[in-house]
């Protein structure tokens, strides 16, 4: 019997406002994350509200989390809360509509309202008949959550058996036993009622004590974690400050370096300008030298001096040649001097270029240091903000512990137990009837028949997740966990990641068991923050691969709610973000 949940609609439900939301369930594996713009984070956006609480309220009229019915109303509008669930079963289309203020519950089948004059209680029973599942089974088979449901292995025997009986569809046999009990004498019924009362009181006391113990542990853990966070943040803060101080010690103001570069560049320009003048002088000097050499050659080559028109062998002409040679020597001397100056200037220019390069390198290093310092200062600001937030965290857990109430519950239980012992001593003849009504009947027979298949499916899923241990349940639902080649272990001997694999294997095997025994197959699974607990990287990928294959093979819609940033994104068909802004959730 396939049940396909197709979509939900909701308004004025938790953080969903009057404008409402509509969410379609599609086949595949989806990651669901949040964007809470009110707190700049992923938490509190309404992911669990959209995917889990809407289904729980629509199908069963109550939330998964432990709050009152009125607390489900949107705190702003505080009325007109409505949730609609659309699903298909055996070719028929159903719509369940439920609301608060005003309260109503309606079932539509193929467009027609069912049980027009039925009250809400009767309608609720019809819903559970259609689904083939009660609220407890729903939370364990449809929603796998670290926050909402206790792992199957952590349940006591009675709760485990209740779930298995529901999965196998044999819980009706217990109801048949109730009819039989009505025919027994009044005294027997009184004992039974008293036993129920005793069980309830003991359970109530144990739950309260367990709750108080849990609060104490959480309170201690809260203080330890807070101290660890503060110590870590302070250490980080000190390290960042040390890094800033180191930068400050070696940092040179960039403006001073730029000024130095400008000054030596001015010197370079002066040397270059001087070289231009010297080169110009060299050029002029060379021309002068050429003219002088020409005159000397002309005098030597001609019999008559071109200067004074006398014979070239005269003393007067020789004097001309001496004077011209002196001028040549002066020109050569000037050229040599200018060349030395030019060479000297070039050497100085090269040194200046080296210095400019050195200063530019230093300037770049200072800029890099400045960027690094700014980055460290930003990190320091963030660390200080986080430190302030952690310091402001308050531990209010101890305020929830009510030891007087715990003592009162224990006293009620002990008084009731004394009364029950008095009744039990008078009615020993009821032993046979207790045996008839015990679990050692047909229900136990059915469990024994399917336990082998269940064990096979659990270990099949464990094997698919590369787990190196097996788990075996007996007919009393007691379990044995054994690692290959090693001794027996208990559930809590394993790491958080290994326990998560066990929980996943049990959840999926129950779905197979339910489909086999009752022919019930739901298309939807919601995995709420499973991957935000202590699961190693390989474990995450193995579990996700398992869910991915299941979504493909069984045409299922599997939604993974997670804040983890290191999930293998390529395994998901799509990422869905639930938004929250100004107190309202939208999709």
Coordinates of C-alpha atoms in Angstrom, one line a residue:
X1 CA 0.0 0.0 0.0
X2 CA 1.8 3.1 -1.3
X3 CA 1.2 6.4 0.3
X4 CA 2.6 9.4 -1.6
X5 CA 2.7 12.7 0.3
X6 CA 2.6 15.3 -2.5
X7 CA 2.6 18.7 -0.8
X8 CA 1.7 20.8 2.2
X9 CA 0.3 24.2 2.7
X10 CA 0.5 26.2 6.0
X11 CA -0.2 29.6 7.4
X12 CA 0.0 31.2 10.9
X13 CA 1.8 28.0 12.0
X14 CA 4.9 28.6 14.2
X15 CA 7.0 31.2 12.3
X16 CA 4.9 30.9 9.1
X17 CA 2.9 34.0 8.6
X18 CA -0.5 34.8 7.2
X19 CA 0.8 34.9 3.6
X20 CA 1.5 31.2 4.1
X21 CA 3.8 28.7 2.4
X22 CA 3.4 25.9 -0.1
X23 CA 5.9 23.0 -0.3
X24 CA 5.9 20.3 -3.0
X25 CA 7.6 16.9 -2.2
X26 CA 9.6 15.6 -5.2
X27 CA 11.4 12.4 -5.7
X28 CA 15.1 12.6 -5.0
X29 CA 17.7 13.5 -2.3
X30 CA 17.6 17.1 -1.2
X31 CA 19.7 19.1 1.2
X32 CA 17.7 21.6 3.2
X33 CA 19.4 24.6 4.8
X34 CA 18.3 27.8 6.4
X35 CA 18.9 31.5 6.0
X36 CA 17.8 33.4 9.1
X37 CA 18.3 37.0 8.2
X38 CA 17.1 38.0 11.7
X39 CA 20.1 36.4 13.3
X40 CA 22.5 36.2 10.3
X41 CA 22.7 32.4 10.7
X42 CA 21.2 29.1 9.5
X43 CA 19.4 28.1 12.7
X44 CA 15.9 29.2 13.5
X45 CA 14.8 29.7 9.9
X46 CA 11.9 27.2 10.2
X47 CA 13.3 24.1 8.3
X48 CA 11.9 21.6 10.8
X49 CA 8.7 23.5 10.9
X50 CA 8.2 23.3 7.2
X51 CA 9.3 19.7 6.7
X52 CA 8.4 17.9 10.0
X53 CA 6.0 19.9 12.2
X54 CA 3.5 20.6 9.4
X55 CA 3.2 16.8 8.8
X56 CA 2.9 16.0 12.5
X57 CA 0.3 18.6 13.2
X58 CA -1.6 17.9 9.9
X59 CA -1.8 14.1 10.5
X60 CA -2.0 13.9 14.3
X61 CA -2.9 17.4 15.6
X62 CA 0.2 17.8 17.8
X63 CA 3.8 18.8 17.3
X64 CA 6.9 16.6 17.5
X65 CA 8.7 18.9 19.9
X66 CA 7.4 19.2 23.4
X67 CA 5.3 22.3 23.4
X68 CA 1.6 23.1 23.9
X69 CA -1.0 23.3 21.1
X70 CA -1.3 27.1 21.6
X71 CA 2.5 27.5 21.1
X72 CA 2.1 26.3 17.6
X73 CA 0.2 29.4 16.7
X74 CA 2.1 32.2 15.0
X75 CA 3.0 34.6 17.8
X76 CA 2.2 37.7 15.7
X77 CA -1.2 36.7 14.3
X78 CA -2.2 34.2 17.1
X79 CA -5.2 32.9 15.1
X80 CA -6.3 31.3 11.8
X81 CA -3.6 28.6 11.9
X82 CA -4.2 26.2 9.0
X83 CA -2.2 23.2 7.7
X84 CA -3.2 21.2 4.6
X85 CA -1.6 17.9 3.5
X86 CA -2.1 16.5 0.0
X87 CA -1.3 12.8 -0.5
X88 CA -2.3 9.8 -2.7
X89 CA -3.1 6.3 -1.5
X90 CA -4.2 3.4 -3.8
X91 CA -5.1 5.8 -6.6
X92 CA -7.2 8.1 -4.4
X93 CA -6.2 11.7 -3.7
X94 CA -6.6 12.8 -0.1
X95 CA -6.5 16.2 1.5
X96 CA -6.3 16.7 5.3
X97 CA -7.1 20.1 6.6
X98 CA -6.5 21.0 10.2
X99 CA -6.7 24.4 12.0
X100 CA -6.5 26.2 15.3
X101 CA -8.6 29.2 16.3
X102 CA -10.9 28.1 14.9
X103 CA -10.3 24.4 15.6
X104 CA -11.3 22.1 12.7
X105 CA -10.3 18.8 11.0
X106 CA -11.4 17.8 7.6
X107 CA -10.6 14.8 5.3
X108 CA -11.3 15.0 1.6
X109 CA -11.1 12.0 -0.7
X110 CA -11.1 12.7 -4.4
X111 CA -12.6 16.1 -3.8
X112 CA -15.4 14.9 -1.5
X113 CA -15.5 15.6 2.3
X114 CA -15.5 12.4 4.4
X115 CA -17.6 12.0 7.6
X116 CA -19.3 15.4 7.4
X117 CA -21.0 15.0 10.9
X118 CA -18.0 13.2 12.5
X119 CA -16.3 14.8 15.5
X120 CA -12.5 15.5 15.5
X121 CA -11.7 12.5 17.6
X122 CA -13.5 10.1 15.1
X123 CA -11.9 11.9 12.2
X124 CA -8.5 11.5 13.8
X125 CA -9.0 7.7 14.1
X126 CA -9.9 7.6 10.4
X127 CA -6.7 9.4 9.5
X128 CA -4.6 6.9 11.5
X129 CA -6.5 4.1 9.8
X130 CA -5.8 5.5 6.4
X131 CA -2.1 6.0 7.2
X132 CA -1.7 2.8 9.1
X133 CA 0.5 4.5 11.6
X134 CA 0.1 6.2 14.9
X135 CA 2.1 9.3 16.1
X136 CA 4.9 7.4 17.8
X137 CA 5.6 5.2 14.8
X138 CA 5.4 8.3 12.5
X139 CA 8.2 10.0 14.5
X140 CA 10.4 7.0 14.3
X141 CA 9.8 5.9 10.7
X142 CA 9.3 9.2 8.9
X143 CA 11.4 11.6 10.8
X144 CA 15.0 10.7 11.8
X145 CA 16.2 13.5 14.1
X146 CA 18.8 14.2 16.8
X147 CA 16.3 16.6 18.4
X148 CA 12.9 15.0 18.2
X149 CA 13.1 11.3 18.6
X150 CA 15.0 9.0 20.9
X151 CA 17.1 6.4 19.0
X152 CA 15.5 3.0 18.9
X153 CA 18.4 1.5 20.8
X154 CA 17.9 3.9 23.7
X155 CA 14.2 3.0 24.1
X156 CA 13.2 0.6 26.9
X157 CA 11.8 -2.8 25.9
X158 CA 8.1 -1.8 26.1
X159 CA 8.6 1.1 23.8
X160 CA 10.6 -1.0 21.4
X161 CA 7.9 -3.6 21.3
X162 CA 5.2 -1.0 20.8
X163 CA 7.0 0.3 17.8
X164 CA 7.6 -3.2 16.3
X165 CA 4.0 -4.2 16.9
X166 CA 2.8 -1.1 15.1
X167 CA 5.3 -1.7 12.2
X168 CA 4.0 -5.3 11.9
X169 CA 0.4 -4.2 12.2
X170 CA -0.3 -6.5 15.2
X171 CA -1.0 -3.8 17.8
X172 CA -4.7 -4.5 17.1
X173 CA -4.2 -7.8 19.0
X174 CA -3.6 -5.7 22.1
X175 CA -6.9 -4.0 21.6
X176 CA -8.6 -7.4 21.3
X177 CA -7.1 -8.2 24.7
X178 CA -8.7 -5.1 26.1
X179 CA -12.1 -6.4 25.1
X180 CA -11.4 -9.7 26.7
X181 CA -10.4 -8.0 29.9
X182 CA -13.8 -6.3 30.2
X183 CA -15.3 -9.6 30.9
X184 CA -13.3 -10.4 33.9
X185 CA -14.5 -9.8 37.4
X186 CA -14.3 -6.4 39.0
X187 CA -11.4 -7.4 41.3
X188 CA -9.2 -8.4 38.5
X189 CA -9.9 -5.1 36.7
X190 CA -9.0 -3.2 39.9
X191 CA -5.7 -4.9 40.0
X192 CA -5.0 -4.2 36.4
X193 CA -5.9 -0.6 36.8
X194 CA -3.7 -0.4 39.8
X195 CA -0.9 -1.9 37.9
X196 CA -1.4 0.6 35.1
X197 CA -1.4 3.4 37.7
X198 CA 1.8 2.0 39.2
X199 CA 3.5 1.8 35.8
X200 CA 2.4 5.3 35.0
X201 CA 3.6 6.7 38.3
X202 CA 6.9 4.9 38.0
X203 CA 7.3 6.0 34.4
X204 CA 6.4 9.6 35.3
X205 CA 8.9 9.5 38.2
X206 CA 11.7 7.9 36.0
X207 CA 11.0 10.4 33.2
X208 CA 11.2 13.3 35.6
X209 CA 14.3 12.0 37.2
X210 CA 15.9 11.2 33.9
X211 CA 14.9 14.7 32.7
X212 CA 16.5 16.2 35.9
X213 CA 19.6 14.1 35.4
X214 CA 19.8 15.1 31.9
X215 CA 19.4 18.8 32.8
X216 CA 22.3 18.4 35.4
X217 CA 24.5 16.8 32.8
X218 CA 23.6 19.5 30.2
X219 CA 24.2 22.2 32.8
X220 CA 27.7 20.8 33.6
X221 CA 28.4 20.4 29.9
X222 CA 27.2 23.9 29.2
X223 CA 29.7 25.4 31.7
X224 CA 32.5 23.2 30.4
X225 CA 31.8 24.1 26.8
X226 CA 31.4 27.7 27.6
X227 CA 34.8 27.7 29.4
X228 CA 36.4 25.9 26.5
X229 CA 35.0 28.5 24.1
X230 CA 36.2 31.4 26.2
X231 CA 39.7 29.9 26.7
X232 CA 40.0 29.2 23.0
X233 CA 38.7 32.6 22.0
X234 CA 41.0 34.4 24.5
X235 CA 44.0 32.4 23.2
X236 CA 43.1 33.3 19.6
X237 CA 42.6 36.9 20.6
X238 CA 46.1 37.1 22.3
X239 CA 47.7 35.5 19.3
X240 CA 46.1 38.0 16.9
X241 CA 47.3 40.9 19.1
X242 CA 50.8 39.5 19.2
X243 CA 50.8 39.3 15.4
X244 CA 49.6 42.9 15.1
X245 CA 52.4 44.0 17.5
X246 CA 55.0 42.2 15.4
X247 CA 53.7 44.0 12.3
X248 CA 53.8 47.4 14.0
X249 CA 57.4 46.9 15.0
X250 CA 58.6 46.3 11.5
X251 CA 56.2 48.6 9.7
X252 CA 57.5 51.8 8.0
X253 CA 55.1 54.5 7.0
X254 CA 54.5 54.2 3.2
X255 CA 54.4 58.0 2.9
X256 CA 58.0 58.3 4.2
X257 CA 59.1 55.7 1.7
X258 CA 57.4 57.5 -1.2
X259 CA 59.1 60.8 -0.1
X260 CA 62.5 59.0 -0.1
X261 CA 61.8 57.6 -3.6
X262 CA 60.8 61.1 -4.9
X263 CA 64.0 62.7 -3.4
X264 CA 66.4 60.3 -4.9
X265 CA 64.5 60.4 -8.3
X266 CA 65.1 64.1 -8.3
X267 CA 68.8 63.4 -7.8
X268 CA 68.7 61.0 -10.7
X269 CA 67.0 63.6 -12.9
X270 CA 69.8 66.0 -12.1
X271 CA 72.5 63.5 -13.0
X272 CA 70.7 62.7 -16.2
X273 CA 70.3 66.4 -17.0
X274 CA 74.0 67.0 -16.3
X275 CA 74.9 64.1 -18.6
X276 CA 72.8 65.6 -21.4
X277 CA 74.8 68.9 -21.0
X278 CA 78.1 67.0 -20.9
X279 CA 77.2 64.9 -24.0
X280 CA 76.3 68.1 -25.8
X281 CA 79.7 69.6 -24.8
X282 CA 81.4 66.4 -26.0
X283 CA 79.7 66.8 -29.4
X284 CA 80.7 70.5 -29.7
X285 CA 84.2 69.7 -28.5
X286 CA 84.6 66.9 -31.1
X287 CA 83.6 69.3 -33.9
X288 CA 86.1 71.9 -32.6
X289 CA 88.8 69.1 -32.5
X290 CA 88.0 68.1 -36.0
X291 CA 88.4 71.8 -37.2
X292 CA 91.7 72.1 -35.4
X293 CA 93.1 68.9 -36.8
X294 CA 92.0 70.1 -40.3
X295 CA 93.8 73.4 -39.9
X296 CA 97.0 71.6 -38.8
X297 CA 96.8 69.2 -41.7
X298 CA 96.1 72.1 -44.1
X299 CA 99.2 74.0 -42.9
X300 CA 101.3 70.9 -43.2
X301 CA 100.0 70.0 -46.6
X302 CA 100.3 73.5 -48.2
X303 CA 103.6 75.4 -48.9
X304 CA 101.9 78.6 -48.0
X305 CA 100.1 78.9 -44.6
X306 CA 96.4 79.5 -45.1
X307 CA 96.3 81.6 -41.9
X308 CA 99.1 84.1 -42.5
X309 CA 100.1 83.5 -46.2
X310 CA 103.7 82.8 -45.3
X311 CA 105.8 79.8 -46.0
X312 CA 105.0 76.8 -43.9
X313 CA 108.6 76.3 -42.9
X314 CA 108.8 79.7 -41.3
X315 CA 109.1 80.0 -37.5
X316 CA 105.9 82.0 -37.5
X317 CA 104.0 79.1 -39.1
X318 CA 105.5 76.6 -36.7
X319 CA 104.2 78.8 -33.9
X320 CA 100.7 78.5 -35.4
X321 CA 101.0 74.7 -35.4
X322 CA 102.2 74.7 -31.8
X323 CA 99.2 76.9 -30.8
X324 CA 96.8 74.7 -32.7
X325 CA 98.2 71.5 -31.1
X326 CA 97.8 73.2 -27.7
X327 CA 94.2 73.8 -28.5
X328 CA 93.8 70.2 -29.6
X329 CA 95.3 69.0 -26.3
X330 CA 92.9 71.3 -24.4
X331 CA 89.9 69.8 -26.4
X332 CA 91.1 66.3 -25.7
X333 CA 91.6 67.1 -22.0
X334 CA 88.1 68.6 -21.9
X335 CA 86.6 65.5 -23.6
X336 CA 88.3 63.2 -21.2
X337 CA 87.1 65.2 -18.2
X338 CA 83.5 65.2 -19.6
X339 CA 83.6 61.5 -20.3
X340 CA 84.8 60.8 -16.7
X341 CA 81.9 63.0 -15.4
X342 CA 79.4 61.1 -17.6
X343 CA 80.7 57.8 -16.4
X344 CA 80.5 59.0 -12.8
X345 CA 77.0 60.2 -13.3
X346 CA 75.9 56.9 -14.9
X347 CA 77.4 55.0 -11.9
X348 CA 75.4 57.3 -9.5
X349 CA 72.3 56.8 -11.6
X350 CA 72.7 53.0 -11.4
X351 CA 73.1 53.2 -7.6
X352 CA 70.0 55.4 -7.5
X353 CA 68.0 52.9 -9.6
X354 CA 69.2 50.1 -7.2
X355 CA 68.0 52.3 -4.3
X356 CA 64.7 53.0 -5.9
X357 CA 64.2 49.3 -6.5
X358 CA 65.1 48.6 -2.9
X359 CA 62.6 51.3 -1.7
X360 CA 59.9 50.0 -4.1
X361 CA 60.4 46.5 -2.7
X362 CA 60.2 47.8 0.8
X363 CA 57.0 49.8 -0.2
X364 CA 55.4 46.7 -1.5
X365 CA 56.3 44.8 1.6
X366 CA 54.8 47.5 3.8
X367 CA 51.6 47.4 1.7
X368 CA 51.4 43.6 2.1
X369 CA 52.0 44.1 5.9
X370 CA 49.3 46.7 6.0
X371 CA 46.8 44.4 4.3
X372 CA 47.8 41.5 6.6
X373 CA 47.4 43.8 9.6
X374 CA 43.9 44.8 8.4
X375 CA 42.9 41.2 7.9
X376 CA 44.2 40.3 11.4
X377 CA 42.3 43.3 12.9
X378 CA 39.1 42.1 11.2
X379 CA 39.6 38.6 12.7
X380 CA 40.3 40.1 16.1
X381 CA 37.1 42.1 15.9
X382 CA 35.2 39.0 15.0
X383 CA 36.8 37.0 17.8
X384 CA 36.0 39.8 20.3
X385 CA 32.4 39.8 19.1
X386 CA 32.2 36.0 19.5
X387 CA 33.8 36.2 23.0
X388 CA 31.2 38.8 24.1
X389 CA 28.4 36.6 22.8
X390 CA 29.8 33.5 24.7
X391 CA 30.3 35.5 27.9
X392 CA 26.7 36.7 27.7
X393 CA 25.3 33.1 27.4
X394 CA 23.3 32.3 30.5
X395 CA 22.9 28.8 32.0
X396 CA 19.2 28.6 32.9
X397 CA 19.0 24.8 33.0
X398 CA 19.3 24.5 36.8
X399 CA 16.1 26.6 37.1
X400 CA 14.2 23.8 35.4
X401 CA 15.1 21.2 38.1
X402 CA 12.2 20.7 40.6
X403 CA 13.5 18.3 43.3
X404 CA 10.3 18.7 45.4
X405 CA 8.2 17.5 42.4
X406 CA 10.5 14.5 41.9
X407 CA 10.3 13.5 45.6
X408 CA 6.5 13.9 45.4
X409 CA 6.3 11.6 42.4
X410 CA 8.4 9.0 44.1
X411 CA 6.2 9.1 47.2
X412 CA 3.1 8.7 45.1
X413 CA 4.6 5.7 43.3
X414 CA 5.7 4.0 46.6
X415 CA 2.2 4.5 48.2
X416 CA 0.6 3.1 45.0
X417 CA 3.0 0.1 45.0
X418 CA 2.1 -0.8 48.6
X419 CA -1.6 -0.7 47.7
X420 CA -1.0 -2.9 44.6
X421 CA 0.9 -5.5 46.7
X422 CA -2.1 -5.8 49.0
X423 CA -4.5 -6.4 46.1
X424 CA -2.1 -8.8 44.3
X425 CA -1.8 -11.0 47.4
X426 CA -5.6 -11.5 47.3
X427 CA -5.9 -12.5 43.7
X428 CA -3.2 -15.1 42.9
X429 CA -5.8 -17.0 40.9
X430 CA -5.4 -14.3 38.2
X431 CA -2.0 -15.7 37.2
X432 CA -3.4 -17.7 34.4
X433 CA -5.3 -14.8 33.0
X434 CA -2.1 -12.7 33.1
X435 CA -0.4 -15.3 31.0
X436 CA -3.2 -15.3 28.5
X437 CA -3.0 -11.5 28.2
X438 CA 0.8 -11.3 28.2
X439 CA 3.0 -10.8 25.1
X440 CA 3.9 -14.5 25.1
X441 CA 1.1 -15.3 22.6
X442 CA 0.4 -14.8 19.0
X443 CA 2.2 -11.4 18.9
X444 CA 5.4 -13.0 20.1
X445 CA 4.9 -15.8 17.5
X446 CA 4.7 -13.2 14.7
X447 CA 7.7 -11.3 16.0
X448 CA 9.7 -14.6 16.1
X449 CA 8.7 -15.2 12.5
X450 CA 10.0 -11.9 11.2
X451 CA 12.9 -11.3 13.5
X452 CA 15.3 -13.2 11.1
X453 CA 14.3 -11.0 8.1
X454 CA 14.6 -7.9 10.2
X455 CA 18.1 -8.8 11.4
X456 CA 19.1 -9.6 7.8
X457 CA 17.9 -6.2 6.6
X458 CA 19.6 -4.3 9.4
X459 CA 22.9 -5.9 8.7
X460 CA 22.5 -5.5 5.0
X461 CA 22.2 -1.7 5.5
X462 CA 25.2 -1.8 7.9
X463 CA 27.2 -3.6 5.3
X464 CA 26.3 -1.0 2.6
X465 CA 27.6 1.6 5.0
X466 CA 30.9 -0.3 5.3
X467 CA 30.4 -1.1 9.0
X468 CA 32.6 -3.8 10.4
X469 CA 30.1 -5.1 13.0
X470 CA 26.7 -6.9 13.1
X471 CA 23.6 -6.5 15.3
X472 CA 21.2 -9.3 16.2
X473 CA 17.8 -8.7 17.9
X474 CA 16.2 -11.6 19.7
X475 CA 12.4 -12.1 20.1
X476 CA 12.5 -9.9 23.2
X477 CA 14.1 -7.2 21.1
X478 CA 17.3 -7.4 23.2
X479 CA 20.3 -6.8 20.9
X480 CA 23.8 -8.1 20.6
X481 CA 26.4 -6.1 18.7
X482 CA 29.6 -7.9 17.7
X483 CA 32.6 -6.5 15.8
X484 CA 34.1 -9.1 13.4
X485 CA 36.7 -11.2 15.4
X486 CA 36.0 -9.3 18.6
X487 CA 33.9 -9.5 21.8
X488 CA 30.3 -8.3 22.2
X489 CA 29.7 -4.5 22.5
X490 CA 26.9 -2.4 23.8
X491 CA 25.3 0.3 21.7
X492 CA 27.1 3.1 23.7
X493 CA 30.5 1.5 23.2
X494 CA 30.5 2.8 19.7
X495 CA 31.3 6.4 18.5
X496 CA 28.5 8.8 17.7
X497 CA 29.1 8.2 14.0
X498 CA 28.8 4.4 14.4
X499 CA 25.6 4.8 16.5
X500 CA 24.2 7.0 13.7
X501 CA 24.9 4.3 11.2
X502 CA 23.1 1.8 13.5
X503 CA 20.1 4.2 13.8
X504 CA 19.9 4.6 10.1
X505 CA 20.1 0.9 9.4
X506 CA 17.3 0.2 12.0
X507 CA 15.1 3.0 10.5
X508 CA 15.4 1.8 7.0
X509 CA 15.0 -1.9 7.9
X510 CA 11.7 -0.9 9.8
X511 CA 10.5 0.7 6.6
X512 CA 11.2 -2.5 4.7
X513 CA 9.5 -4.6 7.5
X514 CA 6.4 -2.4 7.5
X515 CA 6.2 -2.6 3.7
X516 CA 6.6 -6.4 3.8
X517 CA 4.1 -7.0 6.7
X518 CA 1.5 -4.4 6.1
X519 CA 2.1 -3.4 2.5
X520 CA 2.6 0.2 3.7
X521 CA 5.1 2.2 1.7
X522 CA 5.6 6.0 2.4
X523 CA 7.4 8.1 -0.2
X524 CA 8.8 10.6 2.3
X525 CA 11.7 10.6 4.8
X526 CA 13.0 13.6 6.7
X527 CA 16.5 13.4 8.1
X528 CA 16.8 16.2 10.6
X529 CA 20.3 17.3 11.6
X530 CA 21.7 13.8 11.6
X531 CA 24.8 14.9 9.9
X532 CA 25.4 17.7 12.4
X533 CA 26.4 15.2 15.1
X534 CA 29.6 13.2 15.5
X535 CA 29.7 11.5 12.1
X536 CA 33.0 11.2 10.3
X537 CA 33.5 12.3 6.7
X538 CA 33.4 8.7 5.3
X539 CA 30.3 7.9 7.4
X540 CA 28.5 11.0 6.0
X541 CA 29.2 10.0 2.4
X542 CA 28.2 6.3 3.0
X543 CA 24.9 7.2 4.7
X544 CA 24.2 9.8 2.0
X545 CA 24.9 7.3 -0.8
X546 CA 22.5 4.9 1.0
X547 CA 19.8 7.5 1.0
X548 CA 20.6 8.5 -2.6
X549 CA 20.2 4.9 -3.8
X550 CA 17.0 4.5 -1.8
X551 CA 15.5 7.6 -3.3
X552 CA 16.2 6.3 -6.8
X553 CA 15.3 2.6 -6.3
X554 CA 12.1 3.3 -4.2
X555 CA 11.0 6.6 -5.8
X556 CA 11.3 8.4 -2.5
X557 CA 11.5 12.0 -1.4
X558 CA 14.4 12.3 1.1
X559 CA 15.1 15.6 2.7
X560 CA 18.3 16.1 4.7
X561 CA 18.2 19.1 7.1
X562 CA 21.7 20.0 7.9
X563 CA 23.9 23.0 9.0
X564 CA 27.1 21.1 8.1
X565 CA 29.2 22.9 5.5
X566 CA 31.2 19.8 4.4
X567 CA 28.6 17.5 3.0
X568 CA 29.3 16.1 -0.5
X569 CA 27.0 18.4 -2.4
X570 CA 27.2 16.3 -5.7
X571 CA 25.1 13.6 -4.1
X572 CA 22.1 15.9 -3.7
X573 CA 19.6 16.6 -6.5
X574 CA 19.1 20.1 -5.2
X575 CA 19.7 22.4 -2.2
X576 CA 16.6 24.0 -0.8
X577 CA 16.9 27.1 1.4
X578 CA 14.2 28.1 4.0
X579 CA 14.3 31.8 4.6
X580 CA 13.3 33.8 7.7
X581 CA 13.1 37.6 7.8
X582 CA 11.3 39.9 10.2
X583 CA 10.1 36.8 12.2
X584 CA 8.4 35.1 9.3
X585 CA 9.4 31.9 7.4
X586 CA 9.3 31.7 3.6
X587 CA 10.5 29.3 0.9

